[in-house]
mmCIF file of C-alpha atoms in Angstrom:
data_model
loop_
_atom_site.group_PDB
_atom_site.id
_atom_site.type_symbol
_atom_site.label_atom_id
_atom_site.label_comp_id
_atom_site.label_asym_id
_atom_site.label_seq_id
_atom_site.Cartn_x
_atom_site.Cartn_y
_atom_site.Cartn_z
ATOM 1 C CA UNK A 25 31.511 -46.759 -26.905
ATOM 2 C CA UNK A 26 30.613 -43.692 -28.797
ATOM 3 C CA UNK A 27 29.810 -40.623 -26.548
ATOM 4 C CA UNK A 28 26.533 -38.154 -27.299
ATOM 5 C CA UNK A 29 29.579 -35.091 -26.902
ATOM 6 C CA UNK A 30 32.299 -33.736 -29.354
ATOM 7 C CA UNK A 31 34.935 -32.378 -27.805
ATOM 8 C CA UNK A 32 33.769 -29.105 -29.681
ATOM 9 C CA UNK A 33 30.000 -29.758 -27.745
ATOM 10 C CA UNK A 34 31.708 -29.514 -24.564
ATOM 11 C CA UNK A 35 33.717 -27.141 -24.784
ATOM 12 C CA UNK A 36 30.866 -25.123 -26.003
ATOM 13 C CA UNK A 37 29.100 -25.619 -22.976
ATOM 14 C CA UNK A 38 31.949 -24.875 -20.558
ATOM 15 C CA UNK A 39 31.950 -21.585 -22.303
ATOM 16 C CA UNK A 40 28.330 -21.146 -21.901
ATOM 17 C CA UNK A 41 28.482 -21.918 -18.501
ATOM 18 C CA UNK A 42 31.039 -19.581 -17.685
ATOM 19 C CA UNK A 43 29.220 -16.805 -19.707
ATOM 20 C CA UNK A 44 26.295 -17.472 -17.608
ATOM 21 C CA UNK A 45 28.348 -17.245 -14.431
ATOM 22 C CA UNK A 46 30.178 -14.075 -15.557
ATOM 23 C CA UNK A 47 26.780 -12.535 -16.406
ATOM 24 C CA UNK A 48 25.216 -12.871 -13.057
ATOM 25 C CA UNK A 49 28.541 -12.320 -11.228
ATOM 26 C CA UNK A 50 28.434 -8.722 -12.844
ATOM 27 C CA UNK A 51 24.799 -8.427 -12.924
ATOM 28 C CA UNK A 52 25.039 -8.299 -9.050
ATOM 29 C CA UNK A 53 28.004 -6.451 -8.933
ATOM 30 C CA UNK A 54 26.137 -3.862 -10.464
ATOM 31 C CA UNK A 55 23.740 -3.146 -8.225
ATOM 32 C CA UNK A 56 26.234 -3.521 -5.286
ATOM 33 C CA UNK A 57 26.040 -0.904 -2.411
ATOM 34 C CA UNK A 58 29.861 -0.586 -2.834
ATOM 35 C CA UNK A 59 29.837 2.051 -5.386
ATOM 36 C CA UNK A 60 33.471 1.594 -6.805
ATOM 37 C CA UNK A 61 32.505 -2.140 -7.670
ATOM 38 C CA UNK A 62 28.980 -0.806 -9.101
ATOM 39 C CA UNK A 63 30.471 1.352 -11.482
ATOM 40 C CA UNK A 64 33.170 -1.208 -13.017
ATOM 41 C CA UNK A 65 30.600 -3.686 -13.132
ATOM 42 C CA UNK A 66 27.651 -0.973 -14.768
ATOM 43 C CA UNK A 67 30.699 -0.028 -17.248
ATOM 44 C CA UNK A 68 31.026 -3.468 -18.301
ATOM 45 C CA UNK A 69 28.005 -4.754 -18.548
ATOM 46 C CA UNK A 70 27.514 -1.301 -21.249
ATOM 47 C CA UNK A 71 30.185 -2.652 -22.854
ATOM 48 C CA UNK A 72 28.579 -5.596 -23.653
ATOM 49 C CA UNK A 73 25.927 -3.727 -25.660
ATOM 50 C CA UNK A 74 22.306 -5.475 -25.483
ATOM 51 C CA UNK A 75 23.570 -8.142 -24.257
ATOM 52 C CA UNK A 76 24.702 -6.384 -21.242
ATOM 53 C CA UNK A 77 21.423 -4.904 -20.567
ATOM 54 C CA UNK A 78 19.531 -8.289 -21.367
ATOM 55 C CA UNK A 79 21.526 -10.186 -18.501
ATOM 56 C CA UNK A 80 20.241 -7.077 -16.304
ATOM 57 C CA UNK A 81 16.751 -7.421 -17.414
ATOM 58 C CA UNK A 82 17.062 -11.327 -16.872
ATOM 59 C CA UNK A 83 18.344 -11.164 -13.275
ATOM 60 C CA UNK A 84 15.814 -8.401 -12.296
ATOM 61 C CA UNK A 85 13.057 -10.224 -14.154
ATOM 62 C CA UNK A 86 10.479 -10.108 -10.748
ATOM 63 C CA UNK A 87 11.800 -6.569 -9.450
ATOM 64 C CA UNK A 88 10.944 -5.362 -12.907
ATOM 65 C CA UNK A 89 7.582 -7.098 -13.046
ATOM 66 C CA UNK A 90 6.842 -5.876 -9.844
ATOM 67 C CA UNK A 91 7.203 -2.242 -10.674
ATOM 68 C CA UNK A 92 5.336 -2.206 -14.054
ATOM 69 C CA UNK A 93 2.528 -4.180 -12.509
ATOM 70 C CA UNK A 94 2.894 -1.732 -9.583
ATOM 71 C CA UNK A 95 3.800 1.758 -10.496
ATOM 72 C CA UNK A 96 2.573 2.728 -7.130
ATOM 73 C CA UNK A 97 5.443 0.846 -5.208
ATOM 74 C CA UNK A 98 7.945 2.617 -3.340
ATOM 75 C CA UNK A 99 11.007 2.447 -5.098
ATOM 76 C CA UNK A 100 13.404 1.419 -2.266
ATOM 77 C CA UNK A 101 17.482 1.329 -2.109
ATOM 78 C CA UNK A 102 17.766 -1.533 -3.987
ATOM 79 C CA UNK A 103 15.419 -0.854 -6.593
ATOM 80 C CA UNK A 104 17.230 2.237 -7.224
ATOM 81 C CA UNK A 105 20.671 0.701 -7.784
ATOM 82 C CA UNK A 106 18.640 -1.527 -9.896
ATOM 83 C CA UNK A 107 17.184 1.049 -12.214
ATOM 84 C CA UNK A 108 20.802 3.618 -12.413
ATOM 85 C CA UNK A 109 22.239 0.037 -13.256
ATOM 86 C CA UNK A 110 19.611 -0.640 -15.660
ATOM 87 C CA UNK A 111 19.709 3.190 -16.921
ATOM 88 C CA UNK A 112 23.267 3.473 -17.448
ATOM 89 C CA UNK A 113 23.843 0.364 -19.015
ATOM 90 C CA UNK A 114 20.725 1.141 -21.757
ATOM 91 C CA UNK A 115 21.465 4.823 -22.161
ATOM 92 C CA UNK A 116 17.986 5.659 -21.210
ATOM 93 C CA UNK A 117 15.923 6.591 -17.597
ATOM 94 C CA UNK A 118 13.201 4.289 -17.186
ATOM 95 C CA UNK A 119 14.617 1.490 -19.292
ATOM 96 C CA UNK A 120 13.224 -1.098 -17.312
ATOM 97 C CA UNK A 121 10.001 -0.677 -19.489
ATOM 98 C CA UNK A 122 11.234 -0.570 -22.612
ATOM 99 C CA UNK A 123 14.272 -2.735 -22.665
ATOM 100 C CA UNK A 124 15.866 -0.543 -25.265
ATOM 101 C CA UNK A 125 19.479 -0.353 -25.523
ATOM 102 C CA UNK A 126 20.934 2.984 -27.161
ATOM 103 C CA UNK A 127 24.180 3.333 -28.845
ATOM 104 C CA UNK A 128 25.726 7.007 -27.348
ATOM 105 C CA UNK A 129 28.879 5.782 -30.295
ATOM 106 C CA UNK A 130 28.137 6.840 -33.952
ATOM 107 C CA UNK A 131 30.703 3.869 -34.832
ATOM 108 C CA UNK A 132 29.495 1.360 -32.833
ATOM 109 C CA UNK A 133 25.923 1.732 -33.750
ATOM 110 C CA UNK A 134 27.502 1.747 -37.638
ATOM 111 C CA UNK A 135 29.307 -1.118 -36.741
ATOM 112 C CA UNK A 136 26.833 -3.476 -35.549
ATOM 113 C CA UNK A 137 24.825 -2.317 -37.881
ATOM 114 C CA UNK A 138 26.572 -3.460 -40.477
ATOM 115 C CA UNK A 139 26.903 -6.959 -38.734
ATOM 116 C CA UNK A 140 23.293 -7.286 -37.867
ATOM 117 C CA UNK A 141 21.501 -5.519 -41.493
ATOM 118 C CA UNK A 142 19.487 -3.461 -39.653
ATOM 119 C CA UNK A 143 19.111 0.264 -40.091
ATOM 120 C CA UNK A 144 20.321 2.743 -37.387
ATOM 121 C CA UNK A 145 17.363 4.940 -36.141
ATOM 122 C CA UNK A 146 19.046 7.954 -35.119
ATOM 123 C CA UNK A 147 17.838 10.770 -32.168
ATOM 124 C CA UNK A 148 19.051 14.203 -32.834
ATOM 125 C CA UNK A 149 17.636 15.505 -29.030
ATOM 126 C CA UNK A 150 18.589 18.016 -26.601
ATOM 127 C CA UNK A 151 19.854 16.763 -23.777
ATOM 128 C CA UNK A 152 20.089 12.912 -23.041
ATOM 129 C CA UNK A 153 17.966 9.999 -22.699
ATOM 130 C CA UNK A 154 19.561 8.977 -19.390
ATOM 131 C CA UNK A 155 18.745 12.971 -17.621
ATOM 132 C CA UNK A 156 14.930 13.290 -15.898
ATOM 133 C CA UNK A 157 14.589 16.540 -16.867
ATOM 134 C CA UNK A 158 15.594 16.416 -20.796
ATOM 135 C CA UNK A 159 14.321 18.011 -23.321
ATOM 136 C CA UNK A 160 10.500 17.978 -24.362
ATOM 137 C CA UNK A 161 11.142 15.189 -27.324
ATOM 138 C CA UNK A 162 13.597 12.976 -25.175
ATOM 139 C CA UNK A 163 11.148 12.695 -22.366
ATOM 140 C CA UNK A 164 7.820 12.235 -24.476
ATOM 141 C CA UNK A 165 9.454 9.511 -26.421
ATOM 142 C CA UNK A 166 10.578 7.501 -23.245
ATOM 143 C CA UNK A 167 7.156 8.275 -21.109
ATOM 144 C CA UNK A 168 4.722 7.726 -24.603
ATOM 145 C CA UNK A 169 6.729 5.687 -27.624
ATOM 146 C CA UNK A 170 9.161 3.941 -25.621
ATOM 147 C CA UNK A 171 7.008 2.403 -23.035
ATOM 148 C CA UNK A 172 4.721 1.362 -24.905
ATOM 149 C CA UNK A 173 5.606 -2.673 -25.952
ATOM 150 C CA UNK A 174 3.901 -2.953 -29.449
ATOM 151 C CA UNK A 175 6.794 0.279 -30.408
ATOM 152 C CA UNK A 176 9.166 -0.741 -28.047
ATOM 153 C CA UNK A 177 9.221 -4.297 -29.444
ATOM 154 C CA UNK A 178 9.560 -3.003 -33.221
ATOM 155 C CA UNK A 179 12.362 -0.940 -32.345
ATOM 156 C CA UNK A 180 14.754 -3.802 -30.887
ATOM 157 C CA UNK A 181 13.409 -5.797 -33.287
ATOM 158 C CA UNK A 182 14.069 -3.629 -36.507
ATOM 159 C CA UNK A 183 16.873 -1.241 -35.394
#
């Protein structure tokens, strides 16, 4: 009897699988009350570049909704360990409504790149896109350019 699977096939998808699990195991670690874990986990998941941020924006899929469709709602202890998470693992405050991931590594962004053909759109600001209060620029793009989706789409699409 011939079987549907290669060897290859599953191992693919025991790999999968355990991506999957890894991904939500940090995703939750992340926005742990236990601060030590939240910060390995936050570190991580930055490591893991857009990806990282994607499995964020995946887990959080509702909370996120539920603030966009809500601005008004009270941002409560959770949701607050849900946006630093989201924050520090994009480089940017307010990510949640952009879904942009920012390379803070002039290598790394070169890197990938070079691996993905796309052209690196480079931010020369004062101050970063992670602080409140930055500069002028830094907080005009993220409140005007960045949260809007039509722009916000081209630039994770294209860059």
């Amino acid at each position: 009897m011939k079987s549907k699977f290669s060897v290859l096939s599953l191992l693919l998808l025991v790999l999968f699988a355990t991506r999957t699990l890894f991904a939500t195991e940090l995703t939750d670690k992340a926005v742990s009350v236990n601060v030590a874990e939240s910060a390995a986990a936050i570190e991580e998941l930055r490591s893991l570049g857009p990806a990282g941020l994607n499995a964020l924006m995946e887990r959080y899929a509702e909370e996120i909704k539920n603030h966009i469709d809500d601005p008004g709602l009270k941002p409560d202890a959770e949701w607050q360990r849900i946006t630093k998470a989201l924050d520090t693992v994009s480089g940017q405050k307010n990510s949640f409504i952009s879904g942009l991931y920012w390379y803070t590594d002039l290598k790394e962004a070169q890197s990938v790149a070079t691996e993905s053909g796309k052209p690196i759109l480079s931010l020369r600001l004062l101050g970063k896109l992670t602080d409140d209060l930055s500069c002028a620029n830094s907080r005009f793009f993220r409140t005007v350019l960045y949260s809007n989706a039509e722009i916000a789409s081209v630039l994770r699409d294209r860059f």
